[in-house]
PDB file of C-alpha atoms in Angstrom:
ATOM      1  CA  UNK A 615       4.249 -11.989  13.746  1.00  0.00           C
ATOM      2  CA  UNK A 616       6.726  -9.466  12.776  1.00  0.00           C
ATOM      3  CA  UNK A 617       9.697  -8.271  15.517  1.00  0.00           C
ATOM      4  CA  UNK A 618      11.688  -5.608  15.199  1.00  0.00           C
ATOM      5  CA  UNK A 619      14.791  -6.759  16.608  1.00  0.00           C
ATOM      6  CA  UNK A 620      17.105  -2.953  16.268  1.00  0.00           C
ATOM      7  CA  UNK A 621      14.663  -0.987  18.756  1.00  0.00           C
ATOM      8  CA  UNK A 622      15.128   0.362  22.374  1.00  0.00           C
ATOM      9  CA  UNK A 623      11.285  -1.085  23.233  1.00  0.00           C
ATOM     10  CA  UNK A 624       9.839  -4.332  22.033  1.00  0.00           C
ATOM     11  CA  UNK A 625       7.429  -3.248  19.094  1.00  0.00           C
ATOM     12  CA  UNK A 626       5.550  -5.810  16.649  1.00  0.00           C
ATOM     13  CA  UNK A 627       2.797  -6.414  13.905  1.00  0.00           C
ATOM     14  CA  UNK A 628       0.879  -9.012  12.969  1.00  0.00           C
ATOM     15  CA  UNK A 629       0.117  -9.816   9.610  1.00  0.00           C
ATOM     16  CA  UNK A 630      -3.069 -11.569   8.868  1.00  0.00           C
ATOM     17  CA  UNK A 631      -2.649 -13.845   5.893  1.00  0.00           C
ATOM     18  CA  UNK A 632      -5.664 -12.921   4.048  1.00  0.00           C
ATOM     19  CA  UNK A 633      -7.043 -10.597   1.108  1.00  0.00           C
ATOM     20  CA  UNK A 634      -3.216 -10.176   0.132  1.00  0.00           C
ATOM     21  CA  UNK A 635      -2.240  -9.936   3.140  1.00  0.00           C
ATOM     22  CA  UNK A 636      -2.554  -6.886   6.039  1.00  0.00           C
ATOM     23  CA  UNK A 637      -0.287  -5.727   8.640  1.00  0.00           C
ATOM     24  CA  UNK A 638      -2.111  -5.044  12.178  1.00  0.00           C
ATOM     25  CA  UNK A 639       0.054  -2.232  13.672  1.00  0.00           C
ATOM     26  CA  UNK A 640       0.556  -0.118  16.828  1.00  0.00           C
ATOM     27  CA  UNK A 641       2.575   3.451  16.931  1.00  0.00           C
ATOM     28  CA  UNK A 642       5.018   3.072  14.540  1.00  0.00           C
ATOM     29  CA  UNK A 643       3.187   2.625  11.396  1.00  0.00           C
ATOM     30  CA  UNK A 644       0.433   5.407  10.846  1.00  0.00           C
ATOM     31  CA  UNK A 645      -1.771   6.773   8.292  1.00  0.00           C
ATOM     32  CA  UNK A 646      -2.915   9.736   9.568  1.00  0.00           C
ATOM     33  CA  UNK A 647      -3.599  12.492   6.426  1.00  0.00           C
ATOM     34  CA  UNK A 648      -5.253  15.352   8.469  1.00  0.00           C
ATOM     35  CA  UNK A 649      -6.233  15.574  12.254  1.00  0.00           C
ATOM     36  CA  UNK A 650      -9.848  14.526  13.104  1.00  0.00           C
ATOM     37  CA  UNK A 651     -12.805  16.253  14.910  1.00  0.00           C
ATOM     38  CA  UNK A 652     -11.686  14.562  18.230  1.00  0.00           C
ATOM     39  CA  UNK A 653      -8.126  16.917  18.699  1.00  0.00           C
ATOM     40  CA  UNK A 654      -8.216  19.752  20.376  1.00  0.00           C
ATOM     41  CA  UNK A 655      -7.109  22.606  18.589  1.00  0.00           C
ATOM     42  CA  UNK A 656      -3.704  22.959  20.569  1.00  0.00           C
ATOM     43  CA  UNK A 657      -2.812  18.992  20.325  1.00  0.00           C
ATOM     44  CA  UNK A 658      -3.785  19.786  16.324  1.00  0.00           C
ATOM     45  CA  UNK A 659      -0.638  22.294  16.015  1.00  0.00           C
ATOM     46  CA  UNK A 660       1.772  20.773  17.885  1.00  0.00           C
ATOM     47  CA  UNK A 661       1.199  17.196  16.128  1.00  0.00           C
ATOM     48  CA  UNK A 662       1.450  18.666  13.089  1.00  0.00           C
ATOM     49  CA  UNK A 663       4.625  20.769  13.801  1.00  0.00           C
ATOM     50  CA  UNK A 664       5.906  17.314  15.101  1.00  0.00           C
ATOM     51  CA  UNK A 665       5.051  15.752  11.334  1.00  0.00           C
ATOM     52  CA  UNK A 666       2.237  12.909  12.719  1.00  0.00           C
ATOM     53  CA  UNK A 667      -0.164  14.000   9.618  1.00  0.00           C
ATOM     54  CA  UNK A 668       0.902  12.033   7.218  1.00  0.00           C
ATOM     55  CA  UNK A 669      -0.116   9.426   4.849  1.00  0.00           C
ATOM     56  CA  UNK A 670       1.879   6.169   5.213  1.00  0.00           C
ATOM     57  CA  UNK A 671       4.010   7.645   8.056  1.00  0.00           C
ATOM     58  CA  UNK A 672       6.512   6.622  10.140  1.00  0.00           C
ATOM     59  CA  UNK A 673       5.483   7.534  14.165  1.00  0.00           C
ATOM     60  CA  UNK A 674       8.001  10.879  14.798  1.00  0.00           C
ATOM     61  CA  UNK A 675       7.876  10.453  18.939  1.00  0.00           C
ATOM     62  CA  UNK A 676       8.022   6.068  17.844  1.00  0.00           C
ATOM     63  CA  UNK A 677      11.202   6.947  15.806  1.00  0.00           C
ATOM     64  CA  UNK A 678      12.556   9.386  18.745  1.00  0.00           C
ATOM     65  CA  UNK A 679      12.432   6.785  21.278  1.00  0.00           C
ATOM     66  CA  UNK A 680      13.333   3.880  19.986  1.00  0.00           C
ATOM     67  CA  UNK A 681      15.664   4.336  17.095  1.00  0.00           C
ATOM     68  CA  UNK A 682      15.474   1.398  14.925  1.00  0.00           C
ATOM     69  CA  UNK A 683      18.168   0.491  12.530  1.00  0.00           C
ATOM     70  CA  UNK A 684      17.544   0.336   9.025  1.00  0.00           C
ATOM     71  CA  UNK A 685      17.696  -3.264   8.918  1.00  0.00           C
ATOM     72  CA  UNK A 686      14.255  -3.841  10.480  1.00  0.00           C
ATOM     73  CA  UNK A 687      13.039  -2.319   7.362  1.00  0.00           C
ATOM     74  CA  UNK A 688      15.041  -4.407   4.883  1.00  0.00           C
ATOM     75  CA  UNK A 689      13.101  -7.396   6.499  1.00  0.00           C
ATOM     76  CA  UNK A 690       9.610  -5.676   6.775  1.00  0.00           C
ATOM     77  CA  UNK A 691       9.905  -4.688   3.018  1.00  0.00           C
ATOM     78  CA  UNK A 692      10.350  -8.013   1.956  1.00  0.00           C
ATOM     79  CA  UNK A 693       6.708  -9.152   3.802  1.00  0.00           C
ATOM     80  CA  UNK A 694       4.010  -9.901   1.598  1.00  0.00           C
ATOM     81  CA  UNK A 695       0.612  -7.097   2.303  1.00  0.00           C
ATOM     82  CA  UNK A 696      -1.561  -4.971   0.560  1.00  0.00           C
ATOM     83  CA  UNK A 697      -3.249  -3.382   3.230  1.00  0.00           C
ATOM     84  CA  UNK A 698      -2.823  -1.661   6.993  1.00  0.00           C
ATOM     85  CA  UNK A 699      -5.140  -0.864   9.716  1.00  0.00           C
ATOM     86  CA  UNK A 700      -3.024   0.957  12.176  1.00  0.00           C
ATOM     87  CA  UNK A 701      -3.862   2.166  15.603  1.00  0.00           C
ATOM     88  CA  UNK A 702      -2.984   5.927  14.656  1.00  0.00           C
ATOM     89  CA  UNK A 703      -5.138   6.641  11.641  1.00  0.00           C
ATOM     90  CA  UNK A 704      -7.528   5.468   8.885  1.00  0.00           C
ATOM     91  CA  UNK A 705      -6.853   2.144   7.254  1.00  0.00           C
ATOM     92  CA  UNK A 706      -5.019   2.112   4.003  1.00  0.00           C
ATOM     93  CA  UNK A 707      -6.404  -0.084   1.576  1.00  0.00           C
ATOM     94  CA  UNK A 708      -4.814  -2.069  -1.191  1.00  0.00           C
ATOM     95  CA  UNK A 709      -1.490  -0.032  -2.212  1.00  0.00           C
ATOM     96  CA  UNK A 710      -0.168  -0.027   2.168  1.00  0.00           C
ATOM     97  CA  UNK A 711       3.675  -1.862   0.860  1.00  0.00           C
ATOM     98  CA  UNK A 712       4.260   0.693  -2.086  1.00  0.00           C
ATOM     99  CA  UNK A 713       3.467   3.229   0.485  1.00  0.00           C
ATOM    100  CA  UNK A 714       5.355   1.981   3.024  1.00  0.00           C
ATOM    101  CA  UNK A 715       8.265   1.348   0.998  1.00  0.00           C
ATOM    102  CA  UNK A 716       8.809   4.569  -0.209  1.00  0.00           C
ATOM    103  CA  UNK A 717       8.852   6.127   3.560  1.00  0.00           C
ATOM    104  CA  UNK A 718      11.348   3.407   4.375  1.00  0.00           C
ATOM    105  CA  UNK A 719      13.194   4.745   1.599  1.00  0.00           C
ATOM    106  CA  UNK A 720      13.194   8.221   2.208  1.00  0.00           C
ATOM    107  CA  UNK A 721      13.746   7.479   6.251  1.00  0.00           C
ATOM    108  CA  UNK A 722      16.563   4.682   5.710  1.00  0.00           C
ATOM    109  CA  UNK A 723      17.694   4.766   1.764  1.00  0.00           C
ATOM    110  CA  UNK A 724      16.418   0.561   1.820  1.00  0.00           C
TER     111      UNK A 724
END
């Protein structure tokens, strides 16, 4: 179990020590590319104004809210995983910690 110990709310993942390892992961971790059949067309434009459709994304309203310090990513880029299956998109197979480290680069310069 991962913590993140810099955030307003408590927020976690689990990381299931198998097939290379893969994170389990709530709000804050998403892998949303492109908006499904299931959003109406309003909730389509406004997430997407906000920046949710992303690959390998950080969650914009997650960020807003709780403001985590860059050092929660120092320690979640040194975890071992290969793959992510978040609650807020499709999983991401195989390459999830290169992805993942460069958007905790770009969002935190770690």
């Amino acid at each position: 179990m991962f913590a993140f110990e810099t955030t307003k709310l408590p927020e976690g993942i689990l990381r299931v020590d198998r097939d290379g390892g893969i994170l389990i992961a709530c709000d804050f971790l998403q892998n949303w590319s492109e908006p499904d059949e299931f959003f109406a067309h309003d909730t389509r434009r406004v997430m997407q104004d906000m920046g949710f459709f992303q690959p390998a994304n950080l969650g914009p309203v997650w960020m807003q809210v709780n403001e985590p310090g860059a050092d929660d990513f120092v320690r979640l880029n040194q975890l071992a995983y290969r793959h992510l299956l978040s609650a807020h998109g499709v999983p991401l197979r195989d390459h999830a910690r290169e992805s993942f480290a460069a958007t905790f680069q770009r969002a935190f310069a770690v």
